Coordinates of C-alpha atoms in Angstrom, one line a residue:
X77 CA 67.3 -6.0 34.8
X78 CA 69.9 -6.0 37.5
X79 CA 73.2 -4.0 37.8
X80 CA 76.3 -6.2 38.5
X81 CA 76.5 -6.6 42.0
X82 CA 79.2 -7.8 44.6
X83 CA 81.3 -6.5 47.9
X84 CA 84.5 -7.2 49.4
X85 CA 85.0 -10.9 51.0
X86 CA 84.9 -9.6 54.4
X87 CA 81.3 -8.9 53.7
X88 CA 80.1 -12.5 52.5
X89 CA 82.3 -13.7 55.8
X90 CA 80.1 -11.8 57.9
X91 CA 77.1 -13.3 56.2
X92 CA 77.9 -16.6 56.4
X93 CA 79.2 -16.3 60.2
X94 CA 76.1 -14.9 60.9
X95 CA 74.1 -17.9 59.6
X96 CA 76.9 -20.5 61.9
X97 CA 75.9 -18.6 65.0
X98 CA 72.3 -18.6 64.4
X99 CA 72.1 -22.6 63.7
X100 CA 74.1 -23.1 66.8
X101 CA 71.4 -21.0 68.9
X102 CA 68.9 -22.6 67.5
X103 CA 70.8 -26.0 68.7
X104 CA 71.5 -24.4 72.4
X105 CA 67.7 -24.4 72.6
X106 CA 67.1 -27.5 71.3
X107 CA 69.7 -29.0 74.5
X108 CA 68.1 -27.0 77.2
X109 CA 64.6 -28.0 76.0
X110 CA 65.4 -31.6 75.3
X111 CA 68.4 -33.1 76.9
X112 CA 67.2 -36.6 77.2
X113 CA 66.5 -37.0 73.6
X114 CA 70.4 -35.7 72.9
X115 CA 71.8 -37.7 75.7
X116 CA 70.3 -41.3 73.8
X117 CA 72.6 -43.4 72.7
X118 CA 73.0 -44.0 68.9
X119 CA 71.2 -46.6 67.4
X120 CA 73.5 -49.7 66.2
X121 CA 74.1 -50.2 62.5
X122 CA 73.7 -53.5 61.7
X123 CA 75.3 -55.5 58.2
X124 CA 71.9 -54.7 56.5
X125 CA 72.2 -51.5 56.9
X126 CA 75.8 -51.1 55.6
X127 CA 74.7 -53.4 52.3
X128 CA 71.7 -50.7 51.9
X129 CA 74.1 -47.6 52.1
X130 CA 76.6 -49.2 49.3
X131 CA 73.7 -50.1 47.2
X132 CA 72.6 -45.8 47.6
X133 CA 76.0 -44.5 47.0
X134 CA 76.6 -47.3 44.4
X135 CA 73.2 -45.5 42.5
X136 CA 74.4 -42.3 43.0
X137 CA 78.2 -43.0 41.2
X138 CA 75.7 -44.4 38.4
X139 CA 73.8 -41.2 38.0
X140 CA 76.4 -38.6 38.1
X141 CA 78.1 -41.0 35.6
X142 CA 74.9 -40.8 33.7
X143 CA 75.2 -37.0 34.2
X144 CA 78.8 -36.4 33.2
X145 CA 78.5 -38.0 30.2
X146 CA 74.9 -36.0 29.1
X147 CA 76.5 -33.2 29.7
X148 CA 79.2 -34.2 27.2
X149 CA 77.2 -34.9 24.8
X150 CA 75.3 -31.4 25.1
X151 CA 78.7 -30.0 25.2
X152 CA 79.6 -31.5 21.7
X153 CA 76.7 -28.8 20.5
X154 CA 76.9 -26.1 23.3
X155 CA 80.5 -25.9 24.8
X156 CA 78.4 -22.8 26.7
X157 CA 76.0 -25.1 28.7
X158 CA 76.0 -24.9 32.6
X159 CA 73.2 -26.4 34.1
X160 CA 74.6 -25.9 37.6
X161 CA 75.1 -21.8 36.9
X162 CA 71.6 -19.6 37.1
X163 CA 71.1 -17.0 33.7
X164 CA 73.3 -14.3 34.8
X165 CA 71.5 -10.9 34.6
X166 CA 72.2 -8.3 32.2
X167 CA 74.1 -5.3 33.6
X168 CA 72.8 -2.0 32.0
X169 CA 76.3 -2.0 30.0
X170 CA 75.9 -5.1 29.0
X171 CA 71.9 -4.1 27.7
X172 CA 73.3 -0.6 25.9
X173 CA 76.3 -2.9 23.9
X174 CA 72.8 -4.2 22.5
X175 CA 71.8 -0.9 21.4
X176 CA 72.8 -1.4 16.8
X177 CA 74.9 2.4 15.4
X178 CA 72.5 2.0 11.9
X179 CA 69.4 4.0 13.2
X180 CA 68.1 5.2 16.9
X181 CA 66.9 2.1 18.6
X182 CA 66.2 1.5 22.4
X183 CA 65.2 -1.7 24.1
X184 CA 61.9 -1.4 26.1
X185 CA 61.8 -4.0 28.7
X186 CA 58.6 -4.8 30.3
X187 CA 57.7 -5.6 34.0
X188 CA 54.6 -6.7 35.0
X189 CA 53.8 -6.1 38.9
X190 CA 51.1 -6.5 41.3
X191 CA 50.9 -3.1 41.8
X192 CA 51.3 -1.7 38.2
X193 CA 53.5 -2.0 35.2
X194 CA 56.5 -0.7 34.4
X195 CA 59.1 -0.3 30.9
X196 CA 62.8 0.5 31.1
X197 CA 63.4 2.0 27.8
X198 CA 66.9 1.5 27.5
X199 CA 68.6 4.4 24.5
X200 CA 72.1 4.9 23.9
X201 CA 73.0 7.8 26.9
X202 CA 69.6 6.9 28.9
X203 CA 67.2 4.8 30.6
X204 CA 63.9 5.9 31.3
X205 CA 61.7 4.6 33.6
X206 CA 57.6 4.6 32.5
X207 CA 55.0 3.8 34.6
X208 CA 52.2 1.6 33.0
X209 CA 49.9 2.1 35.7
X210 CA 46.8 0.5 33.6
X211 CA 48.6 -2.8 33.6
X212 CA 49.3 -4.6 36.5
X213 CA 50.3 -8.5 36.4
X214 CA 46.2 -9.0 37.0
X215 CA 45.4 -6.5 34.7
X216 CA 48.1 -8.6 32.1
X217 CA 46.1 -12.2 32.5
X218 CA 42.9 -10.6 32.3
X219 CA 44.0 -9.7 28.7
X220 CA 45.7 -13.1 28.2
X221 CA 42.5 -14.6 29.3
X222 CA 40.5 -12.8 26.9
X223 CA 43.4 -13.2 23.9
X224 CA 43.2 -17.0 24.6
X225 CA 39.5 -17.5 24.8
X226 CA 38.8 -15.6 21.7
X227 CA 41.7 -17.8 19.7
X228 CA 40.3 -21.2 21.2
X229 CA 36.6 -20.8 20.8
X230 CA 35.9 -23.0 17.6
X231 CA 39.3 -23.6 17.0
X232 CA 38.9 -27.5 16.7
X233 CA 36.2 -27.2 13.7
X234 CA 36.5 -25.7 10.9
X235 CA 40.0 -24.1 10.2
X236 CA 38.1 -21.7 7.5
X237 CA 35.4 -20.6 9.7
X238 CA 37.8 -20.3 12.8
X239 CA 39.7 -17.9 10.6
X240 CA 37.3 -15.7 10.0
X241 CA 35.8 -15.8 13.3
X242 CA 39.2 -14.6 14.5
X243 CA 39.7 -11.7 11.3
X244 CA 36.6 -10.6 12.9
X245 CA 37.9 -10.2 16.7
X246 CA 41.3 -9.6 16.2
X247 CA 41.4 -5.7 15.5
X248 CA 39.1 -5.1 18.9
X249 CA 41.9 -7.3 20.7
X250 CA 44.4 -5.0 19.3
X251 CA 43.4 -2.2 20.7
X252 CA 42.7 -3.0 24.0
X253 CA 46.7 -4.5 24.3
X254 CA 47.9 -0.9 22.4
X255 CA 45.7 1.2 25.0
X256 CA 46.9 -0.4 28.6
X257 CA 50.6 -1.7 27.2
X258 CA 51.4 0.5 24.8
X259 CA 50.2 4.2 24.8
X260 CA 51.7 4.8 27.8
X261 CA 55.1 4.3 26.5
X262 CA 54.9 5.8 23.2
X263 CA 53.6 8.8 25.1
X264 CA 56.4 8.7 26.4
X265 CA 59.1 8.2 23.8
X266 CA 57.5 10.7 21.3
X267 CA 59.8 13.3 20.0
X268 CA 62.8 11.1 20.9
X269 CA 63.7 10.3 17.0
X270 CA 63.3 6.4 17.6
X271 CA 63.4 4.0 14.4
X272 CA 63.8 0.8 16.2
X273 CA 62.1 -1.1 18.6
X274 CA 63.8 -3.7 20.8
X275 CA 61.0 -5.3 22.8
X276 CA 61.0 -7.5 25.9
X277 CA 57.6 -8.5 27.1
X278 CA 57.0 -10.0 30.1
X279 CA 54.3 -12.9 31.2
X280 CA 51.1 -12.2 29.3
X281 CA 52.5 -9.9 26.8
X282 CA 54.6 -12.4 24.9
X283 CA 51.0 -13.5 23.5
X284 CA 50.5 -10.4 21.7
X285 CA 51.9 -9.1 18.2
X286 CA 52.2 -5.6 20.0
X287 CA 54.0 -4.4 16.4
X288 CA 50.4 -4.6 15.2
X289 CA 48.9 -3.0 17.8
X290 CA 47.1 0.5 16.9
X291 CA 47.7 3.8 18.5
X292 CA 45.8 7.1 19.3
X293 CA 46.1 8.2 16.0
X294 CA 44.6 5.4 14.5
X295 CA 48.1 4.4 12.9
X296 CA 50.1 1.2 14.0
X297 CA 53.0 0.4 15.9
X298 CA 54.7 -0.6 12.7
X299 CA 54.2 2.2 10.8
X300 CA 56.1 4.2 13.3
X301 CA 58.7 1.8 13.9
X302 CA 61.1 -1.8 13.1
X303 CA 59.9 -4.0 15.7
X304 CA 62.0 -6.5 17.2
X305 CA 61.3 -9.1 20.0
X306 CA 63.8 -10.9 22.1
X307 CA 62.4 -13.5 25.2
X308 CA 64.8 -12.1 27.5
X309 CA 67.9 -9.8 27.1
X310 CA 69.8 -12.9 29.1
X311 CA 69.2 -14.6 25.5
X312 CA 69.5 -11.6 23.3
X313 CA 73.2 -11.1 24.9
X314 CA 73.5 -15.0 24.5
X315 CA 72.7 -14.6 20.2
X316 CA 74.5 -11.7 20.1
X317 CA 78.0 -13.1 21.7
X318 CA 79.1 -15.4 18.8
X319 CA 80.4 -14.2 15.6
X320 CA 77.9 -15.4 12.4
X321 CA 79.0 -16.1 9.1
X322 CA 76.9 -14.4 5.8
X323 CA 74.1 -16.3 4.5
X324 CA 76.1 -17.9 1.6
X325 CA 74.2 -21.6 2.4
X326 CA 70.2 -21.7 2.4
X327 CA 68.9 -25.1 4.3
X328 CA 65.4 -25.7 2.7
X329 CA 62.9 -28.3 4.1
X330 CA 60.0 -28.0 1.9
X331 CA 56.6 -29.0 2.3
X332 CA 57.3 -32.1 3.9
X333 CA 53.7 -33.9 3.9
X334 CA 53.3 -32.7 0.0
X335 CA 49.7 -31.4 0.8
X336 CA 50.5 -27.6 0.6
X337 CA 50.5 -25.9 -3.2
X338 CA 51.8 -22.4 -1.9
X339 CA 54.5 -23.9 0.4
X340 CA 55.5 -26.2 -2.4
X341 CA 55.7 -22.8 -4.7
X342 CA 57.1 -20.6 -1.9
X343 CA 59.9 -23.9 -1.8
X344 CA 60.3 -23.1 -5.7
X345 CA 61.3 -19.7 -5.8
X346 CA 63.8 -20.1 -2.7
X347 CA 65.4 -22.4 -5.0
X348 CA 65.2 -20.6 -7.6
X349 CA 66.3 -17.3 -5.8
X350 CA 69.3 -19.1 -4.2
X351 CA 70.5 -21.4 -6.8
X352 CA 73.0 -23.8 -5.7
X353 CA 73.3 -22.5 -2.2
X354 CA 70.0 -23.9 -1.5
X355 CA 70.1 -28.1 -0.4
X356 CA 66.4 -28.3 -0.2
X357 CA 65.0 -31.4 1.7
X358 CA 61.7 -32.1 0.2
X359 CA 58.8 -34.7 1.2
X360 CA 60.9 -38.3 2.4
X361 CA 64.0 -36.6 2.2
X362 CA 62.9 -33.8 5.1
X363 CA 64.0 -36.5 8.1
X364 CA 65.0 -35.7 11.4
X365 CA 68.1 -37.1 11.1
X366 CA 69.2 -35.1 7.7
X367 CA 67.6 -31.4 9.7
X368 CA 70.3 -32.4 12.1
X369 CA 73.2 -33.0 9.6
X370 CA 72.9 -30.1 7.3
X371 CA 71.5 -27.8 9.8
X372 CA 75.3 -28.0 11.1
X373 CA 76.9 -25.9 8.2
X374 CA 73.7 -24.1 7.1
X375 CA 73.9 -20.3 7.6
X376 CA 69.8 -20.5 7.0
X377 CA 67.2 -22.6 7.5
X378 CA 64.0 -22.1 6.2
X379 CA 61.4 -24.5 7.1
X380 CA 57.7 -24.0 5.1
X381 CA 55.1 -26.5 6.1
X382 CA 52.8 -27.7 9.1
X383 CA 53.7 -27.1 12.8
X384 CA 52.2 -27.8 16.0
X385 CA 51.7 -26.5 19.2
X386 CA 50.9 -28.3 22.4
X387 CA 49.5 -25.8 25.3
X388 CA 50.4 -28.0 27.7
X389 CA 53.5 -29.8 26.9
X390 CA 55.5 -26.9 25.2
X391 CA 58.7 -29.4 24.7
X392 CA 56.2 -31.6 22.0
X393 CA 55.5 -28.8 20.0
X394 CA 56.9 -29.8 16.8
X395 CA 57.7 -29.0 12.9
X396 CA 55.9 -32.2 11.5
X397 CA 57.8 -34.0 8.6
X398 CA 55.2 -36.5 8.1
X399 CA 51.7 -37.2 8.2
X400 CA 49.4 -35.1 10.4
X401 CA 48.5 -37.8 12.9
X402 CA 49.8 -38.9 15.9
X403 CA 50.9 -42.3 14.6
X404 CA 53.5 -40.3 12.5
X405 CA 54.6 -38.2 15.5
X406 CA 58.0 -39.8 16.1
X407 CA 58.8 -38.8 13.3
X408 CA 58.3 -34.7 13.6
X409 CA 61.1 -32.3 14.8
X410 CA 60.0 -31.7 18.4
X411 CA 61.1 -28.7 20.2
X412 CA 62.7 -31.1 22.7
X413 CA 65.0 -32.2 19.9
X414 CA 65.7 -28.5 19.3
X415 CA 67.6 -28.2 22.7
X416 CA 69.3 -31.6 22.5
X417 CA 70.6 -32.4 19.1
X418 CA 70.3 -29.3 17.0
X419 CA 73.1 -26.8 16.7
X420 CA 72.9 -23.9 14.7
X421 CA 76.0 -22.1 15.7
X422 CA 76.5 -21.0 12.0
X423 CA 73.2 -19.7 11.7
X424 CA 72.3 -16.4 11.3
X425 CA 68.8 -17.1 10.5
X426 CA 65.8 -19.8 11.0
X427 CA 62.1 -19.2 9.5
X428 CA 59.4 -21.0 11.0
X429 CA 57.0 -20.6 8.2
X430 CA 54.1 -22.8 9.9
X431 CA 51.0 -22.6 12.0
X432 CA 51.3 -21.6 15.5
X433 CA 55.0 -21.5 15.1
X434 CA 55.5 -19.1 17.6
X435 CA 52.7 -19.5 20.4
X436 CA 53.3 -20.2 23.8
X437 CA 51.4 -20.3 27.1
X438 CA 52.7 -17.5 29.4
X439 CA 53.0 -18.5 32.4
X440 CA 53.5 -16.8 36.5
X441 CA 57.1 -17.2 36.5
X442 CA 58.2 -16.0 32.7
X443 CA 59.0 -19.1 31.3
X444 CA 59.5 -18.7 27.6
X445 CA 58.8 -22.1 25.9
X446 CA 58.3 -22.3 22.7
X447 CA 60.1 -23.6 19.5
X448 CA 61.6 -20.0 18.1
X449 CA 63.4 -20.4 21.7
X450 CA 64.5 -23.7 20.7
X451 CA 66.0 -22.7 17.9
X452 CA 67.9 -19.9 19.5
X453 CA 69.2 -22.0 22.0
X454 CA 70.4 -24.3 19.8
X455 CA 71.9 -21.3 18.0
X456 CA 70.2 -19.2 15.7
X457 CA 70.9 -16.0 16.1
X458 CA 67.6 -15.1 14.7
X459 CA 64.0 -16.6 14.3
X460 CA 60.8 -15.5 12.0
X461 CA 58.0 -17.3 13.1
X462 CA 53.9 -17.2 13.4
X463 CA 51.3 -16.2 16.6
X464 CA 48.7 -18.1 14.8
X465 CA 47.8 -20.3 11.7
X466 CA 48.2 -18.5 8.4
X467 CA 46.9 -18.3 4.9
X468 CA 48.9 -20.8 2.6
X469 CA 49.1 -18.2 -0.2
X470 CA 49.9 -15.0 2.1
X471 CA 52.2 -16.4 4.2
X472 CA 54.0 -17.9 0.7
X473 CA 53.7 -14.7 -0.7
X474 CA 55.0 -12.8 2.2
X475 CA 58.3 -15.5 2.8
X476 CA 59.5 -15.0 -1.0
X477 CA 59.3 -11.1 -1.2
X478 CA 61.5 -11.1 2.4
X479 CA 63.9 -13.0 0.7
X480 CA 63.9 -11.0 -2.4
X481 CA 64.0 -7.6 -0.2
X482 CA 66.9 -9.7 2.1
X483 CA 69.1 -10.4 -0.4
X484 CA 69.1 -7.7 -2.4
X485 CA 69.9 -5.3 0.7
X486 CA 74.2 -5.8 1.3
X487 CA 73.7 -6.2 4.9
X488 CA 72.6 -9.5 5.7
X489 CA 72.1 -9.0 9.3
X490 CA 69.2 -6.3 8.3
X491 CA 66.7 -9.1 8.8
X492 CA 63.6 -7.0 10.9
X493 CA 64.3 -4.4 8.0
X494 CA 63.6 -6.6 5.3
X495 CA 60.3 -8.2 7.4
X496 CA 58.8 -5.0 7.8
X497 CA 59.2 -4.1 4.4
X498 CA 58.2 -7.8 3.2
X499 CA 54.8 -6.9 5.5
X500 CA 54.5 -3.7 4.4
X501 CA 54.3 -5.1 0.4
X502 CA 51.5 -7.4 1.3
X503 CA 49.7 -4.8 2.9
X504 CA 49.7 -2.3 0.8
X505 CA 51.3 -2.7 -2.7
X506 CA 49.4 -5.8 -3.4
X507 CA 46.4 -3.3 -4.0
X508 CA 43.1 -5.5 -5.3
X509 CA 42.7 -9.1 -6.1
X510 CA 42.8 -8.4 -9.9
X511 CA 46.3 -7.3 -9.1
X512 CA 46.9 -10.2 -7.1
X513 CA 46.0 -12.6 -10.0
X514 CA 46.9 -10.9 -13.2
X515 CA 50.5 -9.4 -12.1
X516 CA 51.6 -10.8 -8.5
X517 CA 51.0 -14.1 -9.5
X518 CA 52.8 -14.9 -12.4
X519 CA 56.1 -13.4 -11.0
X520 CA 55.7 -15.6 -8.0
X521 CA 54.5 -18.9 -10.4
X522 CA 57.9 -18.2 -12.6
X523 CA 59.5 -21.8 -11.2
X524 CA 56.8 -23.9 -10.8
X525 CA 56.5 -26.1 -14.0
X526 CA 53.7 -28.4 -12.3
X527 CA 50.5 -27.8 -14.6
X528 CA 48.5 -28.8 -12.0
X529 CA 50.0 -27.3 -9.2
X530 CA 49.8 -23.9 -11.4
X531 CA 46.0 -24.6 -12.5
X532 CA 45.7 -24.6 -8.2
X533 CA 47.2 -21.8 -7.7
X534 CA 45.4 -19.8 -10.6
X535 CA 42.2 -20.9 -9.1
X536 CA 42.7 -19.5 -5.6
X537 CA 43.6 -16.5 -7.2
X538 CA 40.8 -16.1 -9.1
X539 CA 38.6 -16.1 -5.7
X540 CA 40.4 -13.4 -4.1
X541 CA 40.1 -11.5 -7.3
X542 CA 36.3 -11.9 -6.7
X543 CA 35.9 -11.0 -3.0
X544 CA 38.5 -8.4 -3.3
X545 CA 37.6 -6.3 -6.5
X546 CA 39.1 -3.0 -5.8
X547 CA 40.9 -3.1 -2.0
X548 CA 43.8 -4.6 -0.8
X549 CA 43.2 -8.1 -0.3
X550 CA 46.2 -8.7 2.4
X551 CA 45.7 -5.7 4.5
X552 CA 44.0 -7.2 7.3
X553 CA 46.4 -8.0 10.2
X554 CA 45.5 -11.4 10.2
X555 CA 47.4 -12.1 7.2
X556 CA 50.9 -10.2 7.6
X557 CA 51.1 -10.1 11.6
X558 CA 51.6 -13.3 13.2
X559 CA 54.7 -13.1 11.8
X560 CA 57.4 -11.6 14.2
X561 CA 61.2 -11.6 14.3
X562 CA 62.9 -12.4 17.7
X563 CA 66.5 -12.8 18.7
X564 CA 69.3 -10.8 16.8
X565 CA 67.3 -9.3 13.9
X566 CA 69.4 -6.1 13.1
X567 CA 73.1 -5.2 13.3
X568 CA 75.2 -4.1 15.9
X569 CA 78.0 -3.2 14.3
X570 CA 78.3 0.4 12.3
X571 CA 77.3 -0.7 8.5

């Protein structure tokens, strides 16, 4: 972050002069070293060479034409855009006006060096300074490295099998991110009455689900605190600059290849919990073309279904809204059509209840792409979305209770709050597989009238009830915490 800077005009004068009188030394030199090649005479244009200059400038008129009238267009949905400005930084004002007046929060930003690594932790009077000198930019990739060749060995067999390859790794991943990124900061902030976390990662660290990260005392970041990420505070200030409306209209698209039972359930009770302030788009209705119409007025949108992420073109990542193959493809929400033709302006919310919904390859120079920052871009103040593929029945199960816990709570911009406690009731409350099946299950089947669908469901149940007698069966963090919430999650204004 970077305090606001600037000087008097007489200093960027004297910068600018000095820059004149430098290029004309440089062209003194250039005349004493080569005066017969400056004393030439100018070489004759010729009628072929006027036709070819009209035809360049002729182009040129043609593309800035082309260019005024994109941008118009892209203004029609974000009056804001300016290509031609950089992202102005944060000033530390600007960062504390960040800082919510319902519990103790700070924002930790993180910097990643070549020396070491460093977090601001930003409070309301404060910012402190901590030194994370077990995690230098090297140090960072190395961890990235491991992350990403743990998560893509076997991951283009068996989807099972992959999961419980990565159940098994996971928790020793964990705690090698908690020791070098975290420790040293919550070392740091101990005693200081904290309840919220704003984070910021930098580079590798936007891999990780740090809220799930455990600590010296065996507990995890979670348990100590609401987690809440945010790409950059340039786009945190960005979601937090417009006013939102409450979440009176509920933008559904539901299952849209038909080949999920628990998304088609999870879909059910929405509609059930929202009544007629949900317009769900199911199966052919879930087109592009109707996202981008109702996603206009909707004050949430909730997609539950497939999604895809491509490593190495992030701008084709995409919610798929038919067929899984490539030959249905044109027909899938890309992230590219997130920053052209969505707008979400009136949104206070977007769920990204699919695989992979939230991955992206960090890169040397920060660049966040990915579709929860398409979606904020386009103007969601807030996104919920998933680090890797998850369970059709937890992730169902998890999505419901939020909005149960979410609406029932009067403040509707209390959306980490209502996460947290959502992850915390699969974790714990759900307490055997018996449980699960006898008294979880019927609640959450209540609107589904499909026999068959319902026979599915029972069926599933019935095998966690087997493999998970008498312990929790969602406790693991592969089931609750791919799931993060980024942008504009909590409220700034005194409840």
């Amino acid at each position: 972050m970077e305090e606001d800077s600037g000087g008097p005009a007489g200093a960027f004068g004297s910068e600018a002069g000095l820059r004149r009188a430098g290029a004309g030394v440089k062209m003194a030199r250039l005349t004493m070293e080569m005066p017969e090649a400056l004393a030439a005479p100018a070489p004759v244009r010729t009628d072929a060479d006027d036709d070819q200059l009209a035809k360049l400038l002729a182009e040129r008129d043609e593309l800035n034409r082309q260019h005024a009238a994109l941008l118009a267009q892209i203004r029609q949905h974000d009056p804001e855009f300016a290509p031609d400005q950089p992202v102005a930084p944060v000033s530390f004002a600007q960062a504390q006006a960040l800082l919510p007046a319902d519990v103790p929060t700070a924002i930790v930003q993180f910097t990643l060096t070549r020396e070491r690594g460093l977090a601001l932790v930003i409070t309301g009077n404060d910012i402190l300074k901590v030194p994370i000198p077990d995690l230098a930019e090297q140090q960072g990739w190395e961890l990235a490295n491991e992350w990403l060749r743990n998560y893509y060995e076997g991951r283009d067999g068996d989807t099972a099998a992959w999961m419980r390859r990565w159940e098994q790794v996971l928790p020793g991943l964990l705690r090698g991110v908690a020791a070098k990124a975290l420790q040293p900061v919550m070392n740091r902030i101990q005693g200081l009455g904290l309840r919220r976390l704003v984070l910021v990662p930098h580079r590798a660290l936007h891999l990780f689900p740090l809220h799930a990260c455990p600590l010296a005392d065996g507990s995890l970041l979670t348990d100590h605190f609401e987690i809440v990420y945010a790409p950059s505070l340039s786009l945190l200030h960005r979601c937090a600059s417009r006013p939102r409306p409450e979440r009176e209209q509920l933008l559904l698209v539901q299952n849209p290849t038909g080949d999920l039972a628990y998304s088609e359930v999870e879909g059910r009770g929405l509609q059930r919990l929202y009544g007629s302030s949900c317009l769900a788009l199911e199966r052919g209705r879930a087109t592009k073309e109707s996202i981008f119409k109702h996603a206009e007025t909707a004050h949430v949108t909730h997609y539950t279904g497939h999604s895809y992420f491509h490593p190495k073109e992030p701008l084709q990542s995409a919610l798929i809204l038919e067929g899984l193959s490539e030959q249905a493809s044109s027909r899938w929400l890309r992230l590219r059509d997130a920053f052209t033709r969505l707008d979400l302006r009136r949104n206070r919310l977007a769920i990204l209840n699919g695989c992979e919904s939230g991955v992206l390859f960090p890169d040397p120079v920060d660049e966040y792409v990915n579709l929860p920052t398409g979606f904020l871009y386009a103007g969601a103040a807030c996104v919920i979305s998933t680090l890797w593929p998850v369970w059709d029945l937890s992730s169902a199960l998890l999505m419901v209770r939020f909005h149960q816990i979410w609406k029932e709570d009067g403040r509707s911009d209390r959306i980490a709050t209502a996460l947290r406690q959502a992850q915390a009731w699969l974790r714990r409350e759900i307490r055997s597989g018996p449980q699960l099946r006898d008294e979880v299950l019927p609640a959450f089947l209540k609107s589904v009238e499909d026999e068959d669908l319902r026979r599915k469901c029972v069926a599933a149940a019935d095998e966690y009830a087997r493999r998970f007698p008498d312990r929790p069966p969602f406790a693991h963090p592969i089931y609750w915490a791919p799931f993060i919430c980024s942008g504009l999650g909590y409220p700034l204004a005194r409840p």
